[in-house]
Amino acid sequence: MGMLNNYPANTYRIQFNKGFPLNLFEKIIPYLRKLGVQTIYASPIFQSVPGSDHGYDGTDPLQINPEIGSIEQLKDIILRLQKEGIGWLQDIVPNHMAFHHQNRWLMDVLEKGCQSRFLAFFDMDLSNKLFEGKLITPFLGAPLQDVLERNELKLVYENERLQLSYFESFFPLNAQGYEIVLNAPEWVGGANCQELLRNLKDVSRLSDIVEYARSWEAFLSQLHKCIQIDGAGRYLNDWIKKINSDKDPLKKIIDCQYYYLCHWQEADKRINYRRFFTVNGLICLNIQDPHVFDQYHLLIKSLTKEGFFTGLRVDHIDGLYDPADYLQRLKEIADPHPFIVVEKILEPGEMLADEWQTEGTTGYDFLYLVNNLFTNKKSEAVFTSFYNELVHNYSPVEEQARGKKSLILYQFMKGELDNLYSLLISILDEKILSTTAGENLKTAIAEFLICCPVYRFYGDQLPFENKHAEEIENILTIVDRAGRAESDAIDVLRKLFLEFPSTASEEEKNRILHFYKRCMQFTGPLMAKGVEDTLMYTYNRFIVHNDVGDSPASFGITGKKFNRAMITRQIKWPLTLNATSTHDTKRGEDVRARLNVLSDLAENWFSLVRQWIKMNAVHKQGNVPDANDEYFIYQNIVGAYPMPGCDDEHFVGRIEAYLIKALHEAKTNSGWVQPNVEYERATIDFIRKLLDRNSAFFKDFTDFYQHIVDFGIINSLVQVLLKFTCPGIPDLYQGCEFWDLSFVDPDNRRPIDFILHSQLLDEINAISYKGELFTSLWKDRYNGQVKMWLTKTLLTLRRHDPVFFKEAVYVPLTIKGEFLEFVFAFARNLDQKWLIVIAALHSAELCRQQNVQDIFQVDWRDTKIILPPGVNHLRGKILHENDVKTNGIISVGQIFKTIPFMIFEANSDGNIDGNETLPQ
């Protein structure tokens, strides 16, 4: 079954969109079944902005996206999958919806204002005096007056409504706007028109929201009928044309709306709704409101209760006002026994909240651990020294991170900061407010947000528990030391969060807690935009760690630390996901695996980079790209260049598009707001010259690339091995059963050639029983079949005994001998059954030390693994001909002759496991 006891054995992420709808997905079900997939992990499938390639810009959570298919089609497919034993894990997005004319809830608010029954659905503040009670609508490409002069904003009658049209966007008129139009002297609809006006005035006087909505729809219907008779439609069209040519009445109509149309950049300075990060087009929901929660989840609840959704994945949990409360509610509506995971980015060392009603995360924490396991920690100092000298920046990465967060807050989220400051002022009284703090409070709030070391904290009652209070005190201490905020203003926050709650009334505590939670809703976006989407494109010491879930400050972990993390994972979160690539990762899993080889060959790498810098100076125009961007380019070429002999004709175009995005994200030499076209052109010209097959660089690069590519493949295969055998549920991103050498989106969302994948899988199945399978696959390793074979084998292994992988204890194994640091080994144990996992690490460094070409030539000498007591007779579970009889010790040289990793099965009484081979 896809879900055993309501949890998946594995997950396979599918990106649904217009280019890959349900009918195309239906065609790949046989392939997924043959591969061994047991749970489909579906991207958002509810109605979203037309043409969306990801679905996170939803417009209606109560409808299936028609570009993907129908609800009937969805149910039919899921029922078919269930017959195949395949479940369905659905990605849901409760934090935000699209600010778009197809979002009927939001359009109702724009149309009816405070009379809308959806007013409380959206996280906005219409009491903000800056906008005179209107919702800021920042979607114009220029100031309003300029837009009007260019005739870009027009009045139209579309879909039986009067609306303002701006290119492909539409904004509904309110009752006052209709009155201006219908009162026009050119409108000669006769008695029908007068009746319309009377009815309109009657509607405007209604105070009951339900009655207002009913009467408003009746009025619109009456208007539409009137337009269809007596030639009134022609007169209306003529009058609309005149309004659009004479800007005064159009401006009057615009000014009386419940929304404030303005230039999109104005939202960076002032705003009265909560956005998803800094994206104007995504407006956040008040999902903490029980009514909003119930309405939003109607279809989700129905499809879960009926058994179609066997699990839920919650997007951006940190954006919610109260994540713990939300998860509790979600569990209640998804009963019985829902499988729920959350998209939560944990900083290194951070733990998921124990009290959350979830099985774990979507797996970025696993990505961090395995990525750092492959990074050679011994090289950290030389990497840092080389990079600092190259870019002449010796600031600690933590300081640079705070600098980027400061940039985002003060340049792109100033409106959010002002709103937090206003909220604080509204709750302060003489017990807390220092007479010397004044406007400095705003700076103190800003620095508190900037210095928060994680995405957010989750205190939900005052006074805060000791651990939480210590975390807040630590932040305030860092703020104080930084010296950018006045001490008296910092002290106000200290008193507010840590001292005053012990004597405050319940009402005062609620106000303070509300302010604190609002702050926490913005620390996440600040971290995401400042670190993920800025620092990870500017701090290029080793870009392998510039990825979601990892940290630019990271540089490798020991095997002991990885083991400790896995022990905790098994005890606390055995059903959390193990991810290595997702739709949001900055680069594909096999790019990271190859880049990690550089940490094994640090001095060779630096020597080569110095040589390339001199060699390629002639290709620069005015020192463009600068040293930092140039080093970034070299790392990306080395990491992402296609496998030898594989199609690389699109690589230049792909990396060019990626570099433009990277320059925009970095916000240093170019940017989204004001692109530096000359710098971008010079950078593109530079990389084209590098990748010219006749260039000196390309020939030099090719020699190095061919030297490291196999070591990257070994890392990639070991990464697959760990993902499937460590505690947690293995998650496959679409297509990653083959080499994943992609860049960040949209590159990593390119269509997958499932027809080719299916053919290659059939070829593997045809040779599954041949003795030298790995040797055969290794010879053609660049075509990706070796990774597919390993993936399929491990999927089969987990299907063979899913309870074992959920419950088996994680046991680190002792490694001894001269080359112990180049081996990683652990066991999983449940009752009498043992699974032994052994893999090579840092194979490039070991081969360099022994001056051999590949891992199969290494002399492992006395390196050995000590087995648990009573485990002596092992059965190979990767290649079935590998049996090993031991006296409690495994010689690494004995098992790594033809394959750099191995899985063995045994019983602790020494008996071989009863299955001679795995089911194919």
XYZ file of N, CA and C in Angstrom, residues 520-636:
351
model
N 7.199 37.843 14.862
C 7.659 36.532 14.403
C 7.156 36.199 12.995
N 6.069 36.801 12.588
C 5.592 36.561 11.222
C 6.459 37.267 10.188
N 7.356 38.138 10.642
C 8.214 38.858 9.697
C 9.680 38.468 9.815
N 10.076 37.767 10.891
C 11.456 37.312 10.961
C 11.746 36.262 9.890
N 10.751 35.419 9.585
C 10.916 34.400 8.545
C 11.137 34.999 7.170
N 10.234 35.891 6.716
C 10.461 36.545 5.427
C 11.791 37.285 5.358
N 12.194 37.881 6.475
C 13.457 38.603 6.500
C 14.635 37.648 6.331
N 14.550 36.502 6.986
C 15.586 35.485 6.838
C 15.596 34.945 5.408
N 14.427 34.674 4.882
C 14.340 34.108 3.531
C 14.885 35.061 2.484
N 14.455 36.309 2.547
C 14.888 37.282 1.536
C 16.320 37.751 1.772
N 16.708 37.874 3.048
C 18.042 38.366 3.333
C 19.126 37.322 3.142
N 18.842 36.096 3.570
C 19.854 35.043 3.490
C 19.649 34.179 2.248
N 18.486 33.527 2.150
C 18.248 32.624 1.010
C 18.360 33.340 -0.331
N 17.723 34.499 -0.430
C 17.611 35.156 -1.732
C 18.547 36.346 -1.899
N 19.503 36.516 -0.997
C 20.506 37.565 -1.181
C 21.891 37.038 -0.816
N 22.124 36.748 0.467
C 23.444 36.295 0.896
C 23.897 35.052 0.143
N 22.971 34.153 -0.171
C 23.350 32.931 -0.875
C 23.765 33.185 -2.317
N 23.670 34.428 -2.747
C 24.166 34.810 -4.077
C 25.323 35.800 -3.980
N 25.741 36.138 -2.755
C 26.845 37.089 -2.600
C 28.008 36.510 -1.807
N 27.738 35.595 -0.865
C 28.822 34.983 -0.099
C 29.160 33.647 -0.760
N 30.181 33.669 -1.608
C 30.443 32.535 -2.498
C 31.680 31.739 -2.110
N 31.980 31.697 -0.817
C 33.133 30.910 -0.357
C 33.058 29.483 -0.880
N 31.895 28.870 -0.712
C 31.676 27.501 -1.198
C 30.180 27.357 -1.416
N 29.740 27.519 -2.640
C 28.317 27.666 -2.925
C 27.528 26.391 -2.701
N 28.203 25.288 -2.429
C 27.484 24.052 -2.153
C 26.592 24.205 -0.924
N 26.960 25.121 -0.016
C 26.166 25.314 1.195
C 25.201 26.481 1.080
N 25.176 27.118 -0.072
C 24.212 28.199 -0.305
C 22.922 27.595 -0.836
N 22.251 26.867 0.037
C 21.034 26.177 -0.383
C 20.024 26.154 0.746
N 18.781 25.945 0.370
C 17.682 25.951 1.333
C 17.906 24.856 2.375
N 17.839 25.235 3.634
C 18.057 24.291 4.713
C 19.492 24.253 5.187
N 20.415 24.586 4.312
C 21.827 24.670 4.673
C 22.145 26.125 5.020
N 23.405 26.434 5.199
C 23.788 27.786 5.594
C 25.130 28.147 4.980
N 25.280 29.372 4.466
C 26.582 29.796 3.933
C 27.693 29.710 4.969
N 27.331 29.746 6.260
C 28.331 29.647 7.324
C 28.789 28.213 7.551
N 28.061 27.248 7.012
C 28.398 25.834 7.235
C 29.616 25.432 6.422
N 30.353 24.470 6.957
C 31.445 23.889 6.170
C 31.791 22.522 6.745
N 30.883 21.582 6.563
C 31.158 20.209 6.924
C 30.821 19.870 8.362
N 30.459 18.621 8.560
C 30.241 18.073 9.898
C 30.949 16.729 9.983
N 31.208 16.305 11.182
C 31.846 15.001 11.384
C 30.817 13.888 11.271
N 31.311 12.683 11.071
C 30.426 11.532 11.066
C 29.714 11.365 12.400
N 30.405 11.720 13.496
C 29.787 11.614 14.815
C 28.584 12.542 14.935
N 28.720 13.759 14.430
C 27.596 14.698 14.499
C 26.435 14.206 13.646
N 26.724 13.669 12.468
C 25.676 13.116 11.618
C 24.972 11.975 12.347
N 25.744 11.115 12.988
C 25.159 9.990 13.720
C 24.260 10.463 14.853
N 24.700 11.458 15.596
C 23.882 11.976 16.692
C 22.561 12.515 16.165
N 22.628 13.207 15.030
C 21.412 13.756 14.430
C 20.467 12.646 13.997
N 21.016 11.554 13.465
C 20.181 10.445 13.020
C 19.549 9.704 14.199
N 20.281 9.595 15.287
C 19.713 8.953 16.479
C 18.519 9.763 16.974
N 18.692 11.083 17.045
C 17.586 11.957 17.459
C 16.428 11.869 16.485
N 16.757 11.808 15.210
C 15.727 11.730 14.157
C 14.883 10.477 14.328
N 15.549 9.361 14.609
C 14.819 8.101 14.763
C 13.918 8.129 16.000
N 14.422 8.714 17.069
C 13.657 8.743 18.312
C 12.466 9.692 18.224
N 12.689 10.898 17.651
C 11.673 11.940 17.712
C 10.867 12.086 16.425
N 11.493 11.879 15.273
C 10.806 12.141 14.002
C 11.077 11.030 12.991
N 10.671 9.806 13.288
C 10.975 8.693 12.375
C 10.262 8.775 11.033
N 9.221 9.630 10.939
C 8.451 9.731 9.693
C 8.649 11.071 8.992
N 9.646 11.834 9.412
C 9.965 13.065 8.713
C 10.530 12.732 7.339
N 10.457 13.668 6.389
C 10.950 13.387 5.039
C 12.457 13.599 4.947
N 13.090 12.806 4.105
C 14.502 12.958 3.765
C 14.575 13.490 2.335
N 14.873 14.771 2.185
C 14.933 15.383 0.857
C 16.365 15.717 0.489
N 16.663 15.627 -0.792
C 17.959 16.078 -1.300
C 17.800 17.049 -2.466
N 16.657 17.028 -3.123
C 16.293 18.033 -4.129
C 14.812 18.344 -3.970
N 14.440 19.609 -4.158
C 13.040 20.006 -4.146
C 12.825 21.048 -5.233
N 11.576 21.500 -5.353
C 11.263 22.546 -6.325
C 11.883 23.876 -5.929
N 12.401 24.005 -4.691
C 12.941 25.271 -4.210
C 14.449 25.259 -3.987
N 15.111 24.124 -4.133
C 16.546 24.099 -3.893
C 17.288 24.947 -4.923
N 18.413 25.507 -4.494
C 19.170 26.430 -5.346
C 19.912 25.712 -6.459
N 20.207 24.450 -6.232
C 20.861 23.645 -7.273
C 20.545 22.174 -7.038
N 20.652 21.395 -8.085
C 20.280 19.991 -8.006
C 21.184 19.200 -7.082
N 20.676 18.067 -6.603
C 21.407 17.261 -5.627
C 22.736 16.755 -6.157
N 22.826 16.501 -7.451
C 24.069 15.983 -8.012
C 25.067 17.098 -8.307
N 24.593 18.324 -8.412
C 25.502 19.472 -8.483
C 26.227 19.597 -7.150
N 25.477 19.522 -6.057
C 26.106 19.625 -4.738
C 27.073 18.471 -4.503
N 26.669 17.271 -4.917
C 27.531 16.104 -4.717
C 28.864 16.284 -5.437
N 28.826 16.848 -6.635
C 30.072 17.064 -7.388
C 30.876 18.221 -6.798
N 30.209 19.295 -6.432
C 30.929 20.432 -5.862
C 31.656 20.046 -4.577
N 31.083 19.127 -3.808
C 31.732 18.726 -2.567
C 33.096 18.095 -2.787
N 33.332 17.590 -3.992
C 34.643 17.038 -4.316
C 35.718 18.121 -4.198
N 35.361 19.362 -4.469
C 36.340 20.449 -4.408
C 36.933 20.578 -3.010
N 36.136 20.253 -1.987
C 36.656 20.349 -0.621
C 37.675 19.252 -0.332
N 37.692 18.203 -1.154
C 38.697 17.151 -1.020
C 39.981 17.498 -1.776
N 39.887 18.451 -2.693
C 41.025 18.820 -3.547
C 41.266 20.319 -3.474
N 41.253 20.859 -2.274
C 41.237 22.310 -2.089
C 42.399 23.000 -2.788
N 43.627 22.580 -2.523
C 44.784 23.285 -3.086
C 44.817 23.180 -4.606
N 44.467 22.034 -5.132
C 44.385 21.890 -6.593
C 43.349 22.845 -7.164
N 42.221 22.950 -6.476
C 41.132 23.813 -6.922
C 41.564 25.282 -6.911
N 42.187 25.720 -5.845
C 42.590 27.125 -5.757
C 43.659 27.458 -6.799
N 44.570 26.539 -7.014
C 45.596 26.753 -8.036
C 44.961 26.918 -9.408
N 43.958 26.098 -9.660
C 43.268 26.157 -10.946
C 42.496 27.470 -11.096
N 41.814 27.891 -10.038
C 41.043 29.130 -10.104
C 41.967 30.321 -10.349
N 43.122 30.359 -9.673
C 44.076 31.458 -9.901
C 44.527 31.466 -11.353
N 44.732 30.287 -11.892
C 45.151 30.169 -13.291
C 44.038 30.664 -14.217
N 42.778 30.290 -13.904
C 41.658 30.716 -14.742
C 41.458 32.236 -14.687
N 41.644 32.811 -13.517
C 41.464 34.261 -13.386
C 42.446 34.998 -14.297
N 43.698 34.551 -14.309
C 44.693 35.174 -15.189
C 44.368 34.903 -16.651
N 44.012 33.678 -16.948
C 43.730 33.260 -18.319
C 42.561 34.032 -18.924
N 41.541 34.289 -18.092
C 40.295 34.853 -18.616
C 40.169 36.359 -18.438
N 41.207 36.992 -17.932
C 41.166 38.442 -17.760
C 40.931 39.143 -19.092
N 41.437 38.543 -20.154
C 41.296 39.141 -21.484
C 39.836 39.180 -21.940
N 38.986 38.339 -21.355
C 37.579 38.276 -21.762
C 36.692 39.269 -21.021
N 37.256 39.978 -20.053
C 36.447 40.906 -19.264
C 36.308 42.258 -19.951
N 35.184 42.890 -19.676
C 34.940 44.249 -20.167
C 34.811 45.160 -18.953
N 35.822 46.021 -18.744
C 35.765 46.926 -17.596
C 35.716 46.187 -16.276
N 36.489 45.097 -16.148
C 36.548 44.286 -14.934
C 35.208 43.649 -14.583
N 34.426 43.342 -15.613
C 33.147 42.664 -15.418
C 33.248 41.265 -16.022
N 32.882 40.242 -15.246
C 32.340 40.278 -13.881
C 33.415 40.543 -12.840
N 32.988 40.989 -11.663
C 33.961 41.224 -10.602
C 34.442 39.886 -10.053
N 35.399 39.929 -9.139
C 36.026 38.702 -8.644
C 35.030 37.762 -8.000
N 34.071 38.306 -7.246
C 33.096 37.466 -6.558
C 32.198 36.745 -7.549
N 31.696 37.474 -8.530
C 30.830 36.852 -9.534
C 31.610 35.872 -10.402
N 32.865 36.183 -10.692
C 33.677 35.286 -11.502
C 33.884 33.952 -10.791
N 34.181 33.999 -9.502
C 34.363 32.766 -8.732
C 33.052 31.983 -8.641
N 31.956 32.697 -8.521
C 30.622 32.088 -8.524
C 30.395 31.332 -9.837
N 30.801 31.932 -10.941
C 30.624 31.324 -12.257
C 31.440 30.031 -12.366
N 32.677 30.075 -11.938
C 33.515 28.880 -12.036
C 32.919 27.718 -11.243
N 32.453 27.996 -10.048
C 31.879 26.921 -9.230
C 30.635 26.336 -9.888
N 29.801 27.188 -10.465
C 28.575 26.697 -11.095
C 28.854 25.887 -12.355
